[in-house]
Amino acid sequence: MSFFDLKGTLKPLTALQQFAKKPHTISYPKETKEAADRYRGLHYNELDECIGCGNCSTICQNAAIDMIHVEGIEGKKGDSGLRPRVDNGRCCWCALCVEVCPTGSLSLTKDYNYVTDDPDTFLWTPGVDNPDGKNILSFTSTRESSLNDFDRIPMPELEGMERVKSFAEVVLGYNEEMAREEASRCISCGICTEVCPDHMHIPEYINAIAAGEDKAAVKIIYDNNPLPEMCGKVCTRRCEDVCAIQTRGDAVAIRWLKRYATETAKTADITYEIVNPEIKESNGYKVGIVGAGPSGLTAAYYLALRGFDVTIYEANAKAGGMTMYGIPKYRFPQDSVDKQIEYIEKIGVKIKYNTKVGKDISFDDIYKKYDAVFMGVGFPKAWTLGIDGEDAKGSMQAVNYLHEINAGEKVEIGDKVAVIGGGNVAIDAARVSARMGADVTILYRRRVEDMPADWEEIEGAEDEGIKIVPQTIPIKVHTDDKGHVKSIEYLMAEMVPDERGGRPKPVPIEGSNKVLEITALMGAIGQQGDYSFLEGEYEEKIKVERGRFVVNEKQQTTDPKVFAGGDAVNRTADAISAIADGFRACKAIDEMLVKK
Amino acid sequence: MEEIKANLIKHIKNSFHTAQEVDFKGNRLDFIVDKQCIPSILTYLKDRLGYIHLSHITCVDWLEDGEFELIYIVWSPEEKIKVFVRTRIDRENPVMPNIDMIWPQAHTYEREFRELFGIQFEGLVAPDEFILEDWDGPPPMRRDFDTAAYTAETFFERPGREDAQDVRETITKRSGEEIPDFAKKYSR
Amino acid sequence: MNDRNSQKIVDIIQNWSRKHSIWVLAYGTGCGAIEIPPTMTSRYDAERLGVRGAATPRQADVLLITGYLTTKTLKRVIRVYEQMQDPKYVIGFGSCTINGGMYYDSYNTIKVLDKYLPVDVYINGCMPRPESVLSGFGKLQELIADGKANGAQKYKDNLEWYRENQKKIIPNWVMPDYNW
């Protein structure tokens, strides 16, 4: 070994190569490390997207989230008006709240740095206190990553062309497994209940179904709706439009779940056993009800439960009103109607069939005989089309046609039918005609997307081979020598935007005349009330405005003893509103007579 | 594996007539026995069958049945099988035979059960306090011990959150819906 | 020379020097103690800010309550805090020290730290990242420089109130009385 080892002497100098390197240390606070892409920092809430369902507050394992009123945000239909506030003295940034947020409005940001000497400043309302959080979102909820189940369990149905062969029910109903799975998608926020005219206890009965307690579900449903089977099958289900899940996926099938629950109680006896209604002792008051439609039946049922002596006067041979005679049997089978009426009669409601008020019994008699009167008379008369040749043979009203078919009568319609209108009645008449073997065309004056009928009904009609011709304005009905309809002449229309901001108006195009060969014509452009039974002084006493009774919020007409509900009162023209009217009127009558 | 299990069941059943076996998939096998059998069955497993390793002792509170279930998990490094020896004891008067002479480490578990579940072990020699200090409430791991109520009573909570609203209540107040009492238990 | 003015100058110098030598007691109480090693080591290198560990309470300036504090540990923490010499400060780490955090319904952890010890700075997080911890020390330095970090004084003034709260949790009070 030499005395002078050059290699060994220079070796330490290799350390100099570290000289040019950037130091490993982060010179905080001059520079900060960027948080990871999915970093879970402080919350941010998109206040406009949030609907205040409170799912975040429920899921929070640390009880860190409160729902509070935020200034400037008012509750409306489909929005509770509450917003989450996070207690950062509880939160552990697990982000479960983000993952269960049905709207995806709640997210976490990259911002995590907060230091203070005041411990009372850790309550933050995301979105209000950090409006800039929008730009640094990191942990967001997507449709895929969300823990909510956004896809509805499909409802089994009959095949399109299979359906038209008979009046068998198209919708087959959920089985138990499907119902449990569908029910467990519900987050039980209850936002839907506000939209339901009857305010049914939707989260409660869906939770009962999810828990496997169908009997409890039926009992909850019967708490304020005595016709749930009908609602389960044909309700307009506005509740599903505001469902919290619907903001990013398919709404919970509230209607089908109600249908499932009511179908578990197979007969009226079983229903009675499950619901086990508490019938109060007779209080001596008598109530007369005109019309056994949904509103009349509802009022009668709940009045009977409260100890009233109730009698319904019904013009037809069967109760149910429009749900019996207006809805075709493939949507609402006869068995279901009978079961519900049987159940309501079991409670002690008397129904006098084939008794038309104004003909078989005068309104005056009813008014004098009873302590209170409820009128659920509905809209029995159809609007006429108002075109030439409308009164020819083979031209009829869709409502009357449905009535006769449902009453079991035969109606000659031939093999080519045109239905005019775009509401549920038009589609029903068309689908019934298709089942009668006819080739059906629907003529509607606006576009398909403007049709007031349910989209499910429209799709169902299309599946069954029914043609829908939009933007058509019928002008004349041609008749043959025997005075029978032969063809209908119509004009095509174009949509002109309304200057006043309303929906676009159809304007006929001159010279675009077309002729359609038909054997029957059905008008379904709406119905109106028939108040001819109100004679003499009652015409004065009970005010009618624009074709509807004038009522206060308690369903009381201008005569304090007389209440009214259903189509003859409200503009929504659906059964659930009628049921709500009946329920409200029942409470008001109870209050007026018993609790005064 | 199945063979070893079958053999094991045969051996145990021969010696302990009341033992019931529950077979699980994979390398797990359960025996349900009376509490008096516990020391003898564990000794037998350890000395005669080679289950020399006590993995764990755990306790389940079956509040509805009024019973505690004690589970002894032993492991044989040769046979690679976990044997769960399970027994149920009365919840009102929970007394168990002590096994710390078989495995000294059971001592720690037993002290823990005594403190957190209130189970007494016959002949266990150990100081009264183990993890908890100055504890005067009921054994805290029992399911009927209401943690939330105890916490609210003992500790402070930072004020400022009193204005919290319930979503369902807010909506019912606005719409006038009346939820009947029998339905309330299904509310969120 | 005016006495008040000279006191002011002394205070400024004192606070300036205190600010730059924050010695932290290495006593981790909860899960947050794991955030201390990265804060102290080369990545974040807290020592360049004058923050470094101290071996015993009597040498330390800052007591870190790193997360939840069980009733059992509270007893030790109080003893440690009372042994520390002035000036002394307390930093509360994370949710648990503010309103209970995820242990909000646990039977054996305290929820609101400032009922038992005077806290000077709170750091948000569960647990706070090293950057947040550094911001916490930064905030503490600011408060010291402004002369606002007077938790210890508050503790002395309200000792009875603090004792009452502490004794509610610790029924068996066998603690020495330190000479204040």
Tab-separated table of N, CA, C and O in Angstrom, chain A residues 25-119:
chain	number	residue	atom	x	y	z
A	25	THR	N	-36.330	18.422	1.299
A	25	THR	CA	-37.273	19.082	2.194
A	25	THR	C	-38.211	19.999	1.428
A	25	THR	O	-37.797	20.699	0.506
A	26	ILE	N	-39.454	19.967	1.828
A	26	ILE	CA	-40.435	20.889	1.259
A	26	ILE	C	-40.356	22.164	2.065
A	26	ILE	O	-40.555	22.152	3.283
A	27	SER	N	-40.012	23.265	1.391
A	27	SER	CA	-39.791	24.490	2.165
A	27	SER	C	-41.130	25.161	2.429
A	27	SER	O	-41.451	26.211	1.909
A	28	TYR	N	-41.898	24.466	3.238
A	28	TYR	CA	-43.178	24.981	3.660
A	28	TYR	C	-42.954	26.235	4.481
A	28	TYR	O	-42.011	26.287	5.247
A	29	PRO	N	-43.721	27.285	4.433
A	29	PRO	CA	-44.932	27.461	3.632
A	29	PRO	C	-44.709	28.060	2.243
A	29	PRO	O	-45.691	28.412	1.598
A	30	LYS	N	-43.451	28.188	1.796
A	30	LYS	CA	-43.241	28.766	0.467
A	30	LYS	C	-43.823	27.869	-0.599
A	30	LYS	O	-44.382	28.310	-1.582
A	31	GLU	N	-43.646	26.582	-0.426
A	31	GLU	CA	-44.260	25.652	-1.385
A	31	GLU	C	-45.059	24.622	-0.599
A	31	GLU	O	-44.756	24.326	0.551
A	32	THR	N	-46.088	24.108	-1.245
A	32	THR	CA	-46.865	23.061	-0.590
A	32	THR	C	-46.984	21.889	-1.552
A	32	THR	O	-46.943	22.060	-2.759
A	33	LYS	N	-47.134	20.756	-0.957
A	33	LYS	CA	-47.304	19.585	-1.798
A	33	LYS	C	-48.744	19.517	-2.272
A	33	LYS	O	-49.676	19.683	-1.483
A	34	GLU	N	-48.905	19.287	-3.561
A	34	GLU	CA	-50.250	19.145	-4.111
A	34	GLU	C	-50.891	17.881	-3.530
A	34	GLU	O	-50.260	16.820	-3.471
A	35	ALA	N	-52.150	18.026	-3.098
A	35	ALA	CA	-52.833	16.850	-2.554
A	35	ALA	C	-53.139	15.873	-3.685
A	35	ALA	O	-53.186	16.254	-4.854
A	36	ALA	N	-53.346	14.628	-3.317
A	36	ALA	CA	-53.603	13.595	-4.320
A	36	ALA	C	-54.909	13.868	-5.066
A	36	ALA	O	-55.750	14.637	-4.613
A	37	ASP	N	-55.063	13.209	-6.214
A	37	ASP	CA	-56.226	13.463	-7.067
A	37	ASP	C	-57.546	13.163	-6.367
A	37	ASP	O	-58.541	13.813	-6.608
A	38	ARG	N	-57.549	12.114	-5.556
A	38	ARG	CA	-58.786	11.747	-4.868
A	38	ARG	C	-58.664	12.084	-3.388
A	38	ARG	O	-59.196	11.370	-2.545
A	39	TYR	N	-57.935	13.155	-3.073
A	39	TYR	CA	-57.728	13.510	-1.667
A	39	TYR	C	-59.051	13.900	-1.028
A	39	TYR	O	-59.875	14.556	-1.647
A	40	ARG	N	-59.217	13.487	0.210
A	40	ARG	CA	-60.468	13.803	0.900
A	40	ARG	C	-60.229	14.908	1.913
A	40	ARG	O	-59.827	14.665	3.033
A	41	GLY	N	-60.432	16.138	1.454
A	41	GLY	CA	-60.266	17.294	2.326
A	41	GLY	C	-61.610	17.812	2.800
A	41	GLY	O	-62.528	17.040	3.026
A	42	LEU	N	-61.741	19.124	2.891
A	42	LEU	CA	-62.970	19.710	3.408
A	42	LEU	C	-64.119	19.539	2.410
A	42	LEU	O	-63.899	19.396	1.219
A	43	HIS	N	-65.332	19.591	2.902
A	43	HIS	CA	-66.510	19.364	2.062
A	43	HIS	C	-66.810	20.565	1.182
A	43	HIS	O	-66.531	21.707	1.536
A	44	TYR	N	-67.445	20.278	0.046
A	44	TYR	CA	-68.045	21.338	-0.754
A	44	TYR	C	-69.401	20.829	-1.207
A	44	TYR	O	-69.540	19.670	-1.609
A	45	ASN	N	-70.403	21.703	-1.158
A	45	ASN	CA	-71.750	21.294	-1.551
A	45	ASN	C	-72.276	22.243	-2.621
A	45	ASN	O	-72.268	23.459	-2.431
A	46	GLU	N	-72.706	21.669	-3.743
A	46	GLU	CA	-73.323	22.481	-4.802
A	46	GLU	C	-74.760	22.756	-4.360
A	46	GLU	O	-75.625	21.885	-4.447
A	47	LEU	N	-74.987	23.983	-3.850
A	47	LEU	CA	-76.249	24.237	-3.159
A	47	LEU	C	-77.464	24.115	-4.069
A	47	LEU	O	-78.548	23.757	-3.629
A	48	ASP	N	-77.288	24.418	-5.350
A	48	ASP	CA	-78.445	24.351	-6.246
A	48	ASP	C	-78.806	22.917	-6.591
A	48	ASP	O	-79.964	22.599	-6.846
A	49	GLU	N	-77.789	22.067	-6.630
A	49	GLU	CA	-78.073	20.677	-6.969
A	49	GLU	C	-78.601	19.901	-5.770
A	49	GLU	O	-79.338	18.941	-5.917
A	50	CYS	N	-78.173	20.301	-4.594
A	50	CYS	CA	-78.578	19.597	-3.379
A	50	CYS	C	-80.087	19.710	-3.201
A	50	CYS	O	-80.671	20.768	-3.446
A	51	ILE	N	-80.723	18.607	-2.812
A	51	ILE	CA	-82.169	18.653	-2.578
A	51	ILE	C	-82.500	18.475	-1.095
A	51	ILE	O	-83.653	18.334	-0.733
A	52	GLY	N	-81.465	18.475	-0.271
A	52	GLY	CA	-81.709	18.397	1.171
A	52	GLY	C	-82.356	17.109	1.623
A	52	GLY	O	-83.208	17.113	2.499
A	53	CYS	N	-81.949	15.985	1.017
A	53	CYS	CA	-82.574	14.708	1.384
A	53	CYS	C	-82.066	14.222	2.731
A	53	CYS	O	-82.710	13.411	3.376
A	54	GLY	N	-80.903	14.709	3.165
A	54	GLY	CA	-80.404	14.321	4.484
A	54	GLY	C	-79.774	12.947	4.529
A	54	GLY	O	-79.542	12.411	5.600
A	55	ASN	N	-79.495	12.362	3.375
A	55	ASN	CA	-78.885	11.031	3.376
A	55	ASN	C	-77.485	11.090	3.984
A	55	ASN	O	-77.059	10.169	4.673
A	56	CYS	N	-76.770	12.193	3.725
A	56	CYS	CA	-75.427	12.358	4.275
A	56	CYS	C	-75.477	12.379	5.793
A	56	CYS	O	-74.662	11.767	6.477
A	57	SER	N	-76.479	13.079	6.302
A	57	SER	CA	-76.620	13.198	7.747
A	57	SER	C	-76.940	11.850	8.382
A	57	SER	O	-76.464	11.533	9.466
A	58	THR	N	-77.745	11.045	7.677
A	58	THR	CA	-78.116	9.739	8.222
A	58	THR	C	-76.947	8.780	8.223
A	58	THR	O	-76.757	8.024	9.164
A	59	ILE	N	-76.161	8.814	7.139
A	59	ILE	CA	-75.104	7.817	7.012
A	59	ILE	C	-73.946	8.127	7.940
A	59	ILE	O	-73.228	7.224	8.339
A	60	CYS	N	-73.747	9.393	8.290
A	60	CYS	CA	-72.530	9.787	8.991
A	60	CYS	C	-72.355	8.985	10.275
A	60	CYS	O	-73.191	9.010	11.166
A	61	GLN	N	-71.253	8.271	10.354
A	61	GLN	CA	-70.997	7.396	11.501
A	61	GLN	C	-70.576	8.188	12.721
A	61	GLN	O	-70.568	7.666	13.819
A	62	ASN	N	-70.184	9.441	12.505
A	62	ASN	CA	-69.691	10.249	13.618
A	62	ASN	C	-70.706	11.291	14.058
A	62	ASN	O	-70.373	12.171	14.828
A	63	ALA	N	-71.923	11.205	13.511
A	63	ALA	CA	-72.964	12.200	13.823
A	63	ALA	C	-72.429	13.607	13.618
A	63	ALA	O	-72.632	14.488	14.442
A	64	ALA	N	-71.709	13.802	12.507
A	64	ALA	CA	-71.069	15.096	12.279
A	64	ALA	C	-71.916	16.017	11.422
A	64	ALA	O	-71.648	17.209	11.359
A	65	ILE	N	-72.924	15.481	10.728
A	65	ILE	CA	-73.656	16.310	9.763
A	65	ILE	C	-75.049	16.614	10.292
A	65	ILE	O	-75.795	15.726	10.671
A	66	ASP	N	-75.370	17.897	10.322
A	66	ASP	CA	-76.707	18.350	10.681
A	66	ASP	C	-77.355	18.922	9.443
A	66	ASP	O	-76.674	19.484	8.587
A	67	MET	N	-78.683	18.814	9.369
A	67	MET	CA	-79.397	19.493	8.299
A	67	MET	C	-79.941	20.781	8.891
A	67	MET	O	-80.638	20.760	9.910
A	68	ILE	N	-79.606	21.905	8.237
A	68	ILE	CA	-80.049	23.188	8.803
A	68	ILE	C	-80.680	24.047	7.723
A	68	ILE	O	-80.477	23.835	6.531
A	69	HIS	N	-81.441	25.030	8.163
A	69	HIS	CA	-81.977	26.027	7.230
A	69	HIS	C	-80.850	26.956	6.825
A	69	HIS	O	-80.109	27.438	7.676
A	70	VAL	N	-80.728	27.187	5.533
A	70	VAL	CA	-79.702	28.103	5.051
A	70	VAL	C	-80.410	29.304	4.467
A	70	VAL	O	-81.415	29.163	3.763
A	71	GLU	N	-79.903	30.467	4.797
A	71	GLU	CA	-80.539	31.679	4.321
A	71	GLU	C	-80.563	31.705	2.792
A	71	GLU	O	-79.567	31.399	2.141
A	72	GLY	N	-81.688	32.063	2.245
A	72	GLY	CA	-81.788	32.178	0.794
A	72	GLY	C	-82.240	30.904	0.111
A	72	GLY	O	-82.444	30.887	-1.095
A	73	ILE	N	-82.386	29.819	0.865
A	73	ILE	CA	-82.857	28.579	0.236
A	73	ILE	C	-84.188	28.217	0.863
A	73	ILE	O	-84.283	27.959	2.064
A	74	GLU	N	-85.223	28.254	0.028
A	74	GLU	CA	-86.561	27.943	0.501
A	74	GLU	C	-86.916	26.524	0.104
A	74	GLU	O	-86.512	26.042	-0.943
A	75	GLY	N	-87.670	25.868	0.951
A	75	GLY	CA	-88.141	24.534	0.596
A	75	GLY	C	-89.175	24.617	-0.505
A	75	GLY	O	-89.959	25.563	-0.568
A	76	LYS	N	-89.122	23.674	-1.432
A	76	LYS	CA	-90.151	23.595	-2.460
A	76	LYS	C	-90.393	22.124	-2.752
A	76	LYS	O	-89.786	21.260	-2.124
A	77	LYS	N	-91.273	21.851	-3.692
A	77	LYS	CA	-91.547	20.453	-3.995
A	77	LYS	C	-90.296	19.815	-4.578
A	77	LYS	O	-89.719	20.325	-5.528
A	78	GLY	N	-89.878	18.722	-3.978
A	78	GLY	CA	-88.663	18.074	-4.434
A	78	GLY	C	-87.422	18.632	-3.778
A	78	GLY	O	-86.316	18.329	-4.205
A	79	ASP	N	-87.576	19.465	-2.776
A	79	ASP	CA	-86.422	20.020	-2.065
A	79	ASP	C	-86.874	20.347	-0.655
A	79	ASP	O	-87.809	21.114	-0.466
A	80	SER	N	-86.211	19.753	0.317
A	80	SER	CA	-86.654	19.988	1.692
A	80	SER	C	-86.278	21.381	2.176
A	80	SER	O	-86.772	21.823	3.192
A	81	GLY	N	-85.375	22.065	1.453
A	81	GLY	CA	-84.966	23.399	1.872
A	81	GLY	C	-83.883	23.381	2.932
A	81	GLY	O	-83.445	24.436	3.378
A	82	LEU	N	-83.458	22.187	3.344
A	82	LEU	CA	-82.382	22.085	4.325
A	82	LEU	C	-81.074	21.777	3.600
A	82	LEU	O	-81.073	21.218	2.509
A	83	ARG	N	-79.975	22.159	4.220
A	83	ARG	CA	-78.660	21.864	3.644
A	83	ARG	C	-77.770	21.295	4.741
A	83	ARG	O	-77.931	21.648	5.906
A	84	PRO	N	-76.805	20.449	4.365
A	84	PRO	CA	-75.956	19.859	5.401
A	84	PRO	C	-74.945	20.855	5.973
A	84	PRO	O	-74.434	21.711	5.248
A	85	ARG	N	-74.716	20.730	7.267
A	85	ARG	CA	-73.638	21.473	7.914
A	85	ARG	C	-72.735	20.448	8.590
A	85	ARG	O	-73.217	19.571	9.288
A	86	VAL	N	-71.450	20.587	8.336
A	86	VAL	CA	-70.508	19.588	8.830
A	86	VAL	C	-69.824	20.115	10.083
A	86	VAL	O	-69.354	21.252	10.114
A	87	ASP	N	-69.803	19.292	11.117
A	87	ASP	CA	-69.041	19.622	12.312
A	87	ASP	C	-67.643	19.027	12.131
A	87	ASP	O	-67.464	17.818	12.232
A	88	ASN	N	-66.673	19.875	11.861
A	88	ASN	CA	-65.331	19.355	11.631
A	88	ASN	C	-64.662	18.895	12.915
A	88	ASN	O	-63.565	18.367	12.887
A	89	GLY	N	-65.328	19.104	14.019
A	89	GLY	CA	-64.857	18.515	15.262
A	89	GLY	C	-65.366	17.093	15.435
A	89	GLY	O	-65.198	16.498	16.484
A	90	ARG	N	-66.043	16.580	14.427
A	90	ARG	CA	-66.527	15.214	14.454
A	90	ARG	C	-66.075	14.446	13.211
A	90	ARG	O	-65.802	13.260	13.278
A	91	CYS	N	-66.063	15.188	12.096
A	91	CYS	CA	-65.821	14.552	10.799
A	91	CYS	C	-64.476	13.833	10.782
A	91	CYS	O	-63.502	14.294	11.372
A	92	CYS	N	-64.441	12.667	10.124
A	92	CYS	CA	-63.145	12.008	9.954
A	92	CYS	C	-62.847	11.823	8.471
A	92	CYS	O	-62.010	11.015	8.104
A	93	TRP	N	-63.528	12.536	7.616
A	93	TRP	CA	-63.256	12.559	6.171
A	93	TRP	C	-63.245	11.160	5.551
A	93	TRP	O	-62.389	10.818	4.767
A	94	CYS	N	-64.211	10.374	5.992
A	94	CYS	CA	-64.303	9.046	5.403
A	94	CYS	C	-65.014	9.103	4.063
A	94	CYS	O	-64.950	8.165	3.280
A	95	ALA	N	-65.738	10.205	3.805
A	95	ALA	CA	-66.401	10.455	2.519
A	95	ALA	C	-67.575	9.527	2.259
A	95	ALA	O	-68.036	9.423	1.135
A	96	LEU	N	-68.095	8.875	3.290
A	96	LEU	CA	-69.321	8.096	3.085
A	96	LEU	C	-70.461	8.997	2.636
A	96	LEU	O	-71.281	8.605	1.816
A	97	CYS	N	-70.483	10.216	3.175
A	97	CYS	CA	-71.551	11.146	2.820
A	97	CYS	C	-71.541	11.444	1.331
A	97	CYS	O	-72.580	11.619	0.707
A	98	VAL	N	-70.335	11.523	0.756
A	98	VAL	CA	-70.229	11.786	-0.681
A	98	VAL	C	-70.710	10.569	-1.459
A	98	VAL	O	-71.423	10.684	-2.449
A	99	GLU	N	-70.342	9.406	-0.966
A	99	GLU	CA	-70.679	8.203	-1.720
A	99	GLU	C	-72.157	7.864	-1.682
A	99	GLU	O	-72.642	7.155	-2.552
A	100	VAL	N	-72.878	8.352	-0.681
A	100	VAL	CA	-74.309	8.062	-0.655
A	100	VAL	C	-75.147	9.230	-1.157
A	100	VAL	O	-76.357	9.118	-1.232
A	101	CYS	N	-74.511	10.340	-1.504
A	101	CYS	CA	-75.276	11.507	-1.953
A	101	CYS	C	-75.991	11.156	-3.253
A	101	CYS	O	-75.338	10.848	-4.247
A	102	PRO	N	-77.321	11.169	-3.273
A	102	PRO	CA	-78.005	10.733	-4.492
A	102	PRO	C	-77.849	11.721	-5.648
A	102	PRO	O	-77.854	11.317	-6.805
A	103	THR	N	-77.717	13.013	-5.327
A	103	THR	CA	-77.618	13.982	-6.413
A	103	THR	C	-76.180	14.197	-6.864
A	103	THR	O	-75.947	14.727	-7.938
A	104	GLY	N	-75.212	13.815	-6.047
A	104	GLY	CA	-73.818	14.076	-6.385
A	104	GLY	C	-73.423	15.512	-6.120
A	104	GLY	O	-72.401	15.978	-6.616
A	105	SER	N	-74.211	16.237	-5.328
A	105	SER	CA	-73.873	17.640	-5.071
A	105	SER	C	-72.758	17.759	-4.037
A	105	SER	O	-71.992	18.699	-4.062
A	106	LEU	N	-72.672	16.795	-3.145
A	106	LEU	CA	-71.670	16.876	-2.083
A	106	LEU	C	-70.366	16.245	-2.554
A	106	LEU	O	-70.374	15.187	-3.171
A	107	SER	N	-69.257	16.930	-2.304
A	107	SER	CA	-67.964	16.355	-2.664
A	107	SER	C	-66.926	16.873	-1.686
A	107	SER	O	-67.199	17.767	-0.886
A	108	LEU	N	-65.746	16.280	-1.767
A	108	LEU	CA	-64.661	16.730	-0.911
A	108	LEU	C	-63.620	17.439	-1.781
A	108	LEU	O	-63.457	17.118	-2.957
A	109	THR	N	-62.913	18.384	-1.180
A	109	THR	CA	-61.967	19.185	-1.946
A	109	THR	C	-60.542	18.854	-1.527
A	109	THR	O	-60.309	18.085	-0.608
A	110	LYS	N	-59.601	19.487	-2.241
A	110	LYS	CA	-58.193	19.284	-1.894
A	110	LYS	C	-57.753	20.154	-0.728
A	110	LYS	O	-56.636	20.051	-0.260
A	111	ASP	N	-58.641	21.022	-0.301
A	111	ASP	CA	-58.285	21.940	0.770
A	111	ASP	C	-58.434	21.220	2.105
A	111	ASP	O	-59.476	20.663	2.402
A	112	TYR	N	-57.355	21.199	2.892
A	112	TYR	CA	-57.465	20.511	4.174
A	112	TYR	C	-56.851	21.317	5.299
A	112	TYR	O	-56.894	20.930	6.448
A	113	ASN	N	-56.247	22.430	4.943
A	113	ASN	CA	-55.441	23.154	5.909
A	113	ASN	C	-56.282	24.183	6.633
A	113	ASN	O	-56.736	25.156	6.038
A	114	TYR	N	-56.551	23.946	7.892
A	114	TYR	CA	-57.285	24.936	8.670
A	114	TYR	C	-56.779	24.911	10.098
A	114	TYR	O	-56.821	23.891	10.768
A	115	VAL	N	-56.279	26.056	10.522
A	115	VAL	CA	-55.704	26.159	11.860
A	115	VAL	C	-56.295	27.380	12.530
A	115	VAL	O	-56.407	28.427	11.911
A	116	THR	N	-56.726	27.218	13.776
A	116	THR	CA	-57.320	28.371	14.452
A	116	THR	C	-57.125	28.255	15.953
A	116	THR	O	-56.816	27.174	16.465
A	117	ASP	N	-57.341	29.343	16.639
A	117	ASP	CA	-57.303	29.280	18.096
A	117	ASP	C	-58.713	29.323	18.666
A	117	ASP	O	-58.873	29.284	19.876
A	118	ASP	N	-59.726	29.385	17.783
A	118	ASP	CA	-61.105	29.429	18.262
A	118	ASP	C	-61.802	28.108	17.914
A	118	ASP	O	-62.117	27.856	16.753
A	119	PRO	N	-62.059	27.280	18.902
A	119	PRO	CA	-62.641	25.955	18.592
A	119	PRO	C	-64.097	26.003	18.153
A	119	PRO	O	-64.633	24.996	17.723
